[in-house]
């Protein structure tokens, strides 16, 4: 990893503004890193090298002319579930192979308008369904900290790209933990914004009431910079909230003295890797040492998050993925007859995990079962949200582990869907409640694998969340360690 690819996004912005480096120089460094590591890591589905160098040259010229946009010349990677004009968007699926959108997702467009250089589209679990990035139709992604381990998912490609120094930062999406969990497993900061904070327009839907685009970065400050650009109301998205966007970077300056940190007993459970439990407790004690008040809280409906999520999310997915039939969208396996074409297209185009969730969701929505499953799950979802509402009457943020385990071995959970689903047990509640969640690196296990602490705040209070995460990060050195990829 070169000196340039070790820079945080904020450091890169500073050096570009000071003319210490050029965007072309920085972009070439990342493209060289991609060329060296991509055959091993497989973080990308599409690398846009020619476009990136052209964008970088343009950015350097614009800066020479006085342009000083917040991301001018900064190379980023985008998860391949966000639409990009003229660049293939596959969602990790055969059924969208070769699909090139004619529009760009609002979140990506705002980054482009801020001056981003696009390095490429990152690998992911097919249609964002998975916790390991082993469900991609384009091959598995490996964890830069240990090539025999998963990087988490479904935004594993985005996480691996940043952790391996192949991008200054990356955008992922989080439906049930798909930014926070891979951030934890790869030693990064990962932020799931409040539902409605960042536009979903141009995001290929998995669970429409859950999906949230957000950043994966090396530092909390980097995440604050990206969120400030991506966030804000979008008239193209009916779920986008017309809520003011604060200056997240400016909000990082405060300390956490007097901050009330809630610790739910339901987040420290039997089955959690002991090193994860001990390390996260130590991180919470570090917040206490910084002046925060630690308060034990009760969130009694947490245990229902897993079954509730795996009813609601597949139900929404079964509806969203109905459009991929070989007639309206995506690839087509022509069998002459409409129904044979429909069955062949979906049968060959979707992978096993997507098929599993479509079947689960269709069953939950079917006549005679809707009230018993989907309707009941929505009622319990309300109780889970009320747990957060009551907790935030007593505390400012909530802290706990992000993942019950460090990165597991490739193939370890592929044939055990329940074990795979359990990897998201601590991230699902915030997704169901629509509140923001932040992963911050807080240590390593005995095998040198990263461990993350997760923080939650009330809806649309990302400023409080980022301030707490930044204060913790500034008092520790965990985020300064880099994965050393051996190829």
PDB file of N, CA and C in Angstrom, residues 344-412:
ATOM      1  N   UNK A 344     -37.752 -19.801 -16.881  1.00  0.00           N
ATOM      2  CA  UNK A 344     -36.339 -20.030 -17.193  1.00  0.00           C
ATOM      3  C   UNK A 344     -35.493 -18.807 -16.817  1.00  0.00           C
ATOM      4  N   UNK A 345     -36.012 -17.619 -17.109  1.00  0.00           N
ATOM      5  CA  UNK A 345     -35.272 -16.401 -16.797  1.00  0.00           C
ATOM      6  C   UNK A 345     -35.027 -16.281 -15.306  1.00  0.00           C
ATOM      7  N   UNK A 346     -36.058 -16.454 -14.517  1.00  0.00           N
ATOM      8  CA  UNK A 346     -35.910 -16.320 -13.067  1.00  0.00           C
ATOM      9  C   UNK A 346     -35.159 -17.511 -12.472  1.00  0.00           C
ATOM     10  N   UNK A 347     -35.366 -18.686 -13.048  1.00  0.00           N
ATOM     11  CA  UNK A 347     -34.700 -19.874 -12.535  1.00  0.00           C
ATOM     12  C   UNK A 347     -33.201 -19.835 -12.740  1.00  0.00           C
ATOM     13  N   UNK A 348     -32.765 -19.333 -13.891  1.00  0.00           N
ATOM     14  CA  UNK A 348     -31.338 -19.270 -14.188  1.00  0.00           C
ATOM     15  C   UNK A 348     -30.704 -17.949 -13.754  1.00  0.00           C
ATOM     16  N   UNK A 349     -31.525 -16.895 -13.667  1.00  0.00           N
ATOM     17  CA  UNK A 349     -30.981 -15.575 -13.365  1.00  0.00           C
ATOM     18  C   UNK A 349     -30.745 -15.315 -11.897  1.00  0.00           C
ATOM     19  N   UNK A 350     -31.566 -15.871 -11.021  1.00  0.00           N
ATOM     20  CA  UNK A 350     -31.433 -15.651  -9.586  1.00  0.00           C
ATOM     21  C   UNK A 350     -30.613 -16.766  -8.946  1.00  0.00           C
ATOM     22  N   UNK A 351     -29.805 -16.400  -7.952  1.00  0.00           N
ATOM     23  CA  UNK A 351     -29.053 -17.376  -7.181  1.00  0.00           C
ATOM     24  C   UNK A 351     -29.886 -17.991  -6.077  1.00  0.00           C
ATOM     25  N   UNK A 352     -29.342 -18.990  -5.365  1.00  0.00           N
ATOM     26  CA  UNK A 352     -30.129 -19.734  -4.368  1.00  0.00           C
ATOM     27  C   UNK A 352     -30.619 -18.892  -3.194  1.00  0.00           C
ATOM     28  N   UNK A 353     -29.822 -17.924  -2.717  1.00  0.00           N
ATOM     29  CA  UNK A 353     -30.272 -17.126  -1.577  1.00  0.00           C
ATOM     30  C   UNK A 353     -31.428 -16.217  -1.971  1.00  0.00           C
ATOM     31  N   UNK A 354     -31.361 -15.646  -3.158  1.00  0.00           N
ATOM     32  CA  UNK A 354     -32.455 -14.793  -3.626  1.00  0.00           C
ATOM     33  C   UNK A 354     -33.726 -15.616  -3.801  1.00  0.00           C
ATOM     34  N   UNK A 355     -33.596 -16.798  -4.380  1.00  0.00           N
ATOM     35  CA  UNK A 355     -34.767 -17.673  -4.539  1.00  0.00           C
ATOM     36  C   UNK A 355     -35.365 -18.033  -3.176  1.00  0.00           C
ATOM     37  N   UNK A 356     -34.500 -18.302  -2.217  1.00  0.00           N
ATOM     38  CA  UNK A 356     -34.970 -18.669  -0.878  1.00  0.00           C
ATOM     39  C   UNK A 356     -35.803 -17.532  -0.287  1.00  0.00           C
ATOM     40  N   UNK A 357     -35.326 -16.323  -0.424  1.00  0.00           N
ATOM     41  CA  UNK A 357     -36.027 -15.191   0.193  1.00  0.00           C
ATOM     42  C   UNK A 357     -37.299 -14.837  -0.584  1.00  0.00           C
ATOM     43  N   UNK A 358     -37.276 -15.001  -1.889  1.00  0.00           N
ATOM     44  CA  UNK A 358     -38.504 -14.772  -2.658  1.00  0.00           C
ATOM     45  C   UNK A 358     -39.588 -15.753  -2.211  1.00  0.00           C
ATOM     46  N   UNK A 359     -39.210 -17.009  -2.037  1.00  0.00           N
ATOM     47  CA  UNK A 359     -40.195 -18.015  -1.606  1.00  0.00           C
ATOM     48  C   UNK A 359     -40.704 -17.732  -0.197  1.00  0.00           C
ATOM     49  N   UNK A 360     -39.791 -17.349   0.712  1.00  0.00           N
ATOM     50  CA  UNK A 360     -40.215 -17.009   2.067  1.00  0.00           C
ATOM     51  C   UNK A 360     -41.186 -15.830   2.053  1.00  0.00           C
ATOM     52  N   UNK A 361     -40.836 -14.804   1.268  1.00  0.00           N
ATOM     53  CA  UNK A 361     -41.670 -13.612   1.224  1.00  0.00           C
ATOM     54  C   UNK A 361     -43.015 -13.860   0.577  1.00  0.00           C
ATOM     55  N   UNK A 362     -43.029 -14.631  -0.493  1.00  0.00           N
ATOM     56  CA  UNK A 362     -44.294 -14.941  -1.166  1.00  0.00           C
ATOM     57  C   UNK A 362     -45.212 -15.733  -0.251  1.00  0.00           C
ATOM     58  N   UNK A 363     -44.631 -16.667   0.491  1.00  0.00           N
ATOM     59  CA  UNK A 363     -45.417 -17.454   1.447  1.00  0.00           C
ATOM     60  C   UNK A 363     -46.024 -16.555   2.521  1.00  0.00           C
ATOM     61  N   UNK A 364     -45.191 -15.629   3.063  1.00  0.00           N
ATOM     62  CA  UNK A 364     -45.675 -14.765   4.142  1.00  0.00           C
ATOM     63  C   UNK A 364     -46.784 -13.830   3.687  1.00  0.00           C
ATOM     64  N   UNK A 365     -46.817 -13.513   2.393  1.00  0.00           N
ATOM     65  CA  UNK A 365     -47.832 -12.608   1.864  1.00  0.00           C
ATOM     66  C   UNK A 365     -49.044 -13.325   1.270  1.00  0.00           C
ATOM     67  N   UNK A 366     -48.993 -14.649   1.237  1.00  0.00           N
ATOM     68  CA  UNK A 366     -50.047 -15.402   0.550  1.00  0.00           C
ATOM     69  C   UNK A 366     -51.350 -15.398   1.347  1.00  0.00           C
ATOM     70  N   UNK A 367     -52.430 -15.639   0.643  1.00  0.00           N
ATOM     71  CA  UNK A 367     -53.759 -15.659   1.268  1.00  0.00           C
ATOM     72  C   UNK A 367     -53.792 -16.681   2.397  1.00  0.00           C
ATOM     73  N   UNK A 368     -54.308 -16.284   3.529  1.00  0.00           N
ATOM     74  CA  UNK A 368     -54.400 -17.174   4.673  1.00  0.00           C
ATOM     75  C   UNK A 368     -53.211 -17.074   5.608  1.00  0.00           C
ATOM     76  N   UNK A 369     -52.111 -16.464   5.157  1.00  0.00           N
ATOM     77  CA  UNK A 369     -50.905 -16.371   5.985  1.00  0.00           C
ATOM     78  C   UNK A 369     -50.485 -14.924   6.251  1.00  0.00           C
ATOM     79  N   UNK A 370     -51.042 -13.983   5.482  1.00  0.00           N
ATOM     80  CA  UNK A 370     -50.647 -12.573   5.613  1.00  0.00           C
ATOM     81  C   UNK A 370     -50.824 -12.079   7.050  1.00  0.00           C
ATOM     82  N   UNK A 371     -52.024 -12.292   7.617  1.00  0.00           N
ATOM     83  CA  UNK A 371     -52.282 -11.800   8.969  1.00  0.00           C
ATOM     84  C   UNK A 371     -51.441 -12.525  10.006  1.00  0.00           C
ATOM     85  N   UNK A 372     -51.242 -13.813   9.804  1.00  0.00           N
ATOM     86  CA  UNK A 372     -50.514 -14.619  10.785  1.00  0.00           C
ATOM     87  C   UNK A 372     -49.021 -14.302  10.800  1.00  0.00           C
ATOM     88  N   UNK A 373     -48.474 -13.912   9.646  1.00  0.00           N
ATOM     89  CA  UNK A 373     -47.022 -13.693   9.548  1.00  0.00           C
ATOM     90  C   UNK A 373     -46.685 -12.223   9.302  1.00  0.00           C
ATOM     91  N   UNK A 374     -46.974 -11.710   8.113  1.00  0.00           N
ATOM     92  CA  UNK A 374     -46.564 -10.351   7.766  1.00  0.00           C
ATOM     93  C   UNK A 374     -47.249  -9.311   8.659  1.00  0.00           C
ATOM     94  N   UNK A 375     -48.540  -9.428   8.831  1.00  0.00           N
ATOM     95  CA  UNK A 375     -49.252  -8.473   9.679  1.00  0.00           C
ATOM     96  C   UNK A 375     -48.754  -8.490  11.109  1.00  0.00           C
ATOM     97  N   UNK A 376     -48.540  -9.682  11.641  1.00  0.00           N
ATOM     98  CA  UNK A 376     -48.038  -9.807  13.014  1.00  0.00           C
ATOM     99  C   UNK A 376     -46.617  -9.259  13.126  1.00  0.00           C
ATOM    100  N   UNK A 377     -45.786  -9.512  12.115  1.00  0.00           N
ATOM    101  CA  UNK A 377     -44.412  -8.998  12.133  1.00  0.00           C
ATOM    102  C   UNK A 377     -44.392  -7.472  12.164  1.00  0.00           C
ATOM    103  N   UNK A 378     -45.300  -6.840  11.436  1.00  0.00           N
ATOM    104  CA  UNK A 378     -45.350  -5.381  11.440  1.00  0.00           C
ATOM    105  C   UNK A 378     -45.758  -4.848  12.812  1.00  0.00           C
ATOM    106  N   UNK A 379     -46.629  -5.575  13.496  1.00  0.00           N
ATOM    107  CA  UNK A 379     -47.023  -5.162  14.845  1.00  0.00           C
ATOM    108  C   UNK A 379     -45.846  -5.256  15.812  1.00  0.00           C
ATOM    109  N   UNK A 380     -45.082  -6.337  15.701  1.00  0.00           N
ATOM    110  CA  UNK A 380     -43.922  -6.493  16.587  1.00  0.00           C
ATOM    111  C   UNK A 380     -42.836  -5.475  16.224  1.00  0.00           C
ATOM    112  N   UNK A 381     -42.735  -5.136  14.941  1.00  0.00           N
ATOM    113  CA  UNK A 381     -41.790  -4.090  14.532  1.00  0.00           C
ATOM    114  C   UNK A 381     -42.078  -2.789  15.271  1.00  0.00           C
ATOM    115  N   UNK A 382     -43.343  -2.482  15.445  1.00  0.00           N
ATOM    116  CA  UNK A 382     -43.725  -1.280  16.187  1.00  0.00           C
ATOM    117  C   UNK A 382     -43.243  -1.363  17.635  1.00  0.00           C
ATOM    118  N   UNK A 383     -43.335  -2.541  18.228  1.00  0.00           N
ATOM    119  CA  UNK A 383     -42.854  -2.711  19.605  1.00  0.00           C
ATOM    120  C   UNK A 383     -41.341  -2.518  19.684  1.00  0.00           C
ATOM    121  N   UNK A 384     -40.617  -2.995  18.680  1.00  0.00           N
ATOM    122  CA  UNK A 384     -39.161  -2.817  18.649  1.00  0.00           C
ATOM    123  C   UNK A 384     -38.817  -1.335  18.550  1.00  0.00           C
ATOM    124  N   UNK A 385     -39.546  -0.607  17.711  1.00  0.00           N
ATOM    125  CA  UNK A 385     -39.323   0.839  17.613  1.00  0.00           C
ATOM    126  C   UNK A 385     -39.632   1.524  18.934  1.00  0.00           C
ATOM    127  N   UNK A 386     -40.679   1.085  19.604  1.00  0.00           N
ATOM    128  CA  UNK A 386     -41.030   1.687  20.891  1.00  0.00           C
ATOM    129  C   UNK A 386     -39.949   1.440  21.939  1.00  0.00           C
ATOM    130  N   UNK A 387     -39.256   0.302  21.850  1.00  0.00           N
ATOM    131  CA  UNK A 387     -38.115   0.054  22.740  1.00  0.00           C
ATOM    132  C   UNK A 387     -37.077   1.161  22.592  1.00  0.00           C
ATOM    133  N   UNK A 388     -36.769   1.527  21.330  1.00  0.00           N
ATOM    134  CA  UNK A 388     -35.800   2.599  21.091  1.00  0.00           C
ATOM    135  C   UNK A 388     -36.340   3.935  21.594  1.00  0.00           C
ATOM    136  N   UNK A 389     -37.608   4.208  21.320  1.00  0.00           N
ATOM    137  CA  UNK A 389     -38.195   5.477  21.760  1.00  0.00           C
ATOM    138  C   UNK A 389     -38.095   5.631  23.273  1.00  0.00           C
ATOM    139  N   UNK A 390     -38.427   4.579  23.999  1.00  0.00           N
ATOM    140  CA  UNK A 390     -38.370   4.636  25.463  1.00  0.00           C
ATOM    141  C   UNK A 390     -36.929   4.761  25.948  1.00  0.00           C
ATOM    142  N   UNK A 391     -36.029   4.039  25.290  1.00  0.00           N
ATOM    143  CA  UNK A 391     -34.620   4.108  25.690  1.00  0.00           C
ATOM    144  C   UNK A 391     -34.070   5.516  25.504  1.00  0.00           C
ATOM    145  N   UNK A 392     -34.436   6.164  24.400  1.00  0.00           N
ATOM    146  CA  UNK A 392     -33.898   7.494  24.124  1.00  0.00           C
ATOM    147  C   UNK A 392     -34.537   8.590  24.989  1.00  0.00           C
ATOM    148  N   UNK A 393     -35.521   8.233  25.786  1.00  0.00           N
ATOM    149  CA  UNK A 393     -36.004   9.159  26.805  1.00  0.00           C
ATOM    150  C   UNK A 393     -35.026   9.223  27.974  1.00  0.00           C
ATOM    151  N   UNK A 394     -34.214   8.166  28.122  1.00  0.00           N
ATOM    152  CA  UNK A 394     -33.261   8.079  29.236  1.00  0.00           C
ATOM    153  C   UNK A 394     -31.822   8.319  28.812  1.00  0.00           C
ATOM    154  N   UNK A 395     -31.491   8.009  27.545  1.00  0.00           N
ATOM    155  CA  UNK A 395     -30.096   8.084  27.109  1.00  0.00           C
ATOM    156  C   UNK A 395     -30.003   8.844  25.789  1.00  0.00           C
ATOM    157  N   UNK A 396     -28.773   9.261  25.467  1.00  0.00           N
ATOM    158  CA  UNK A 396     -28.519   9.993  24.221  1.00  0.00           C
ATOM    159  C   UNK A 396     -28.091   9.059  23.094  1.00  0.00           C
ATOM    160  N   UNK A 397     -27.298   8.054  23.435  1.00  0.00           N
ATOM    161  CA  UNK A 397     -26.891   7.040  22.460  1.00  0.00           C
ATOM    162  C   UNK A 397     -26.950   5.677  23.129  1.00  0.00           C
ATOM    163  N   UNK A 398     -26.954   4.643  22.305  1.00  0.00           N
ATOM    164  CA  UNK A 398     -26.945   3.258  22.785  1.00  0.00           C
ATOM    165  C   UNK A 398     -25.699   2.591  22.229  1.00  0.00           C
ATOM    166  N   UNK A 399     -25.037   1.761  23.030  1.00  0.00           N
ATOM    167  CA  UNK A 399     -23.798   1.110  22.612  1.00  0.00           C
ATOM    168  C   UNK A 399     -23.877  -0.391  22.810  1.00  0.00           C
ATOM    169  N   UNK A 400     -23.220  -1.123  21.902  1.00  0.00           N
ATOM    170  CA  UNK A 400     -23.154  -2.580  21.988  1.00  0.00           C
ATOM    171  C   UNK A 400     -22.271  -3.113  20.874  1.00  0.00           C
ATOM    172  N   UNK A 401     -22.140  -4.418  20.759  1.00  0.00           N
ATOM    173  CA  UNK A 401     -21.366  -4.992  19.665  1.00  0.00           C
ATOM    174  C   UNK A 401     -22.098  -4.851  18.330  1.00  0.00           C
ATOM    175  N   UNK A 402     -21.339  -4.816  17.253  1.00  0.00           N
ATOM    176  CA  UNK A 402     -21.933  -4.768  15.917  1.00  0.00           C
ATOM    177  C   UNK A 402     -22.232  -6.171  15.414  1.00  0.00           C
ATOM    178  N   UNK A 403     -21.275  -7.060  15.580  1.00  0.00           N
ATOM    179  CA  UNK A 403     -21.421  -8.449  15.133  1.00  0.00           C
ATOM    180  C   UNK A 403     -21.077  -9.376  16.288  1.00  0.00           C
ATOM    181  N   UNK A 404     -21.770 -10.511  16.422  1.00  0.00           N
ATOM    182  CA  UNK A 404     -21.455 -11.427  17.523  1.00  0.00           C
ATOM    183  C   UNK A 404     -20.108 -12.116  17.364  1.00  0.00           C
ATOM    184  N   UNK A 405     -19.553 -12.080  16.140  1.00  0.00           N
ATOM    185  CA  UNK A 405     -18.287 -12.763  15.870  1.00  0.00           C
ATOM    186  C   UNK A 405     -17.409 -11.900  14.981  1.00  0.00           C
ATOM    187  N   UNK A 406     -16.116 -12.178  15.017  1.00  0.00           N
ATOM    188  CA  UNK A 406     -15.233 -11.603  14.016  1.00  0.00           C
ATOM    189  C   UNK A 406     -15.422 -12.372  12.705  1.00  0.00           C
ATOM    190  N   UNK A 407     -14.687 -11.960  11.678  1.00  0.00           N
ATOM    191  CA  UNK A 407     -14.890 -12.522  10.340  1.00  0.00           C
ATOM    192  C   UNK A 407     -14.749 -14.046  10.348  1.00  0.00           C
ATOM    193  N   UNK A 408     -15.777 -14.740   9.828  1.00  0.00           N
ATOM    194  CA  UNK A 408     -15.749 -16.196   9.785  1.00  0.00           C
ATOM    195  C   UNK A 408     -15.130 -16.665   8.469  1.00  0.00           C
ATOM    196  N   UNK A 409     -14.820 -17.938   8.401  1.00  0.00           N
ATOM    197  CA  UNK A 409     -14.118 -18.477   7.233  1.00  0.00           C
ATOM    198  C   UNK A 409     -15.036 -18.547   6.014  1.00  0.00           C
ATOM    199  N   UNK A 410     -14.454 -18.345   4.862  1.00  0.00           N
ATOM    200  CA  UNK A 410     -15.195 -18.511   3.614  1.00  0.00           C
ATOM    201  C   UNK A 410     -15.786 -19.905   3.558  1.00  0.00           C
ATOM    202  N   UNK A 411     -17.057 -19.999   3.228  1.00  0.00           N
ATOM    203  CA  UNK A 411     -17.731 -21.287   3.114  1.00  0.00           C
ATOM    204  C   UNK A 411     -18.275 -21.844   4.406  1.00  0.00           C
ATOM    205  N   UNK A 412     -17.933 -21.226   5.542  1.00  0.00           N
ATOM    206  CA  UNK A 412     -18.307 -21.785   6.849  1.00  0.00           C
ATOM    207  C   UNK A 412     -19.813 -21.811   7.065  1.00  0.00           C
TER     208      UNK A 412
END
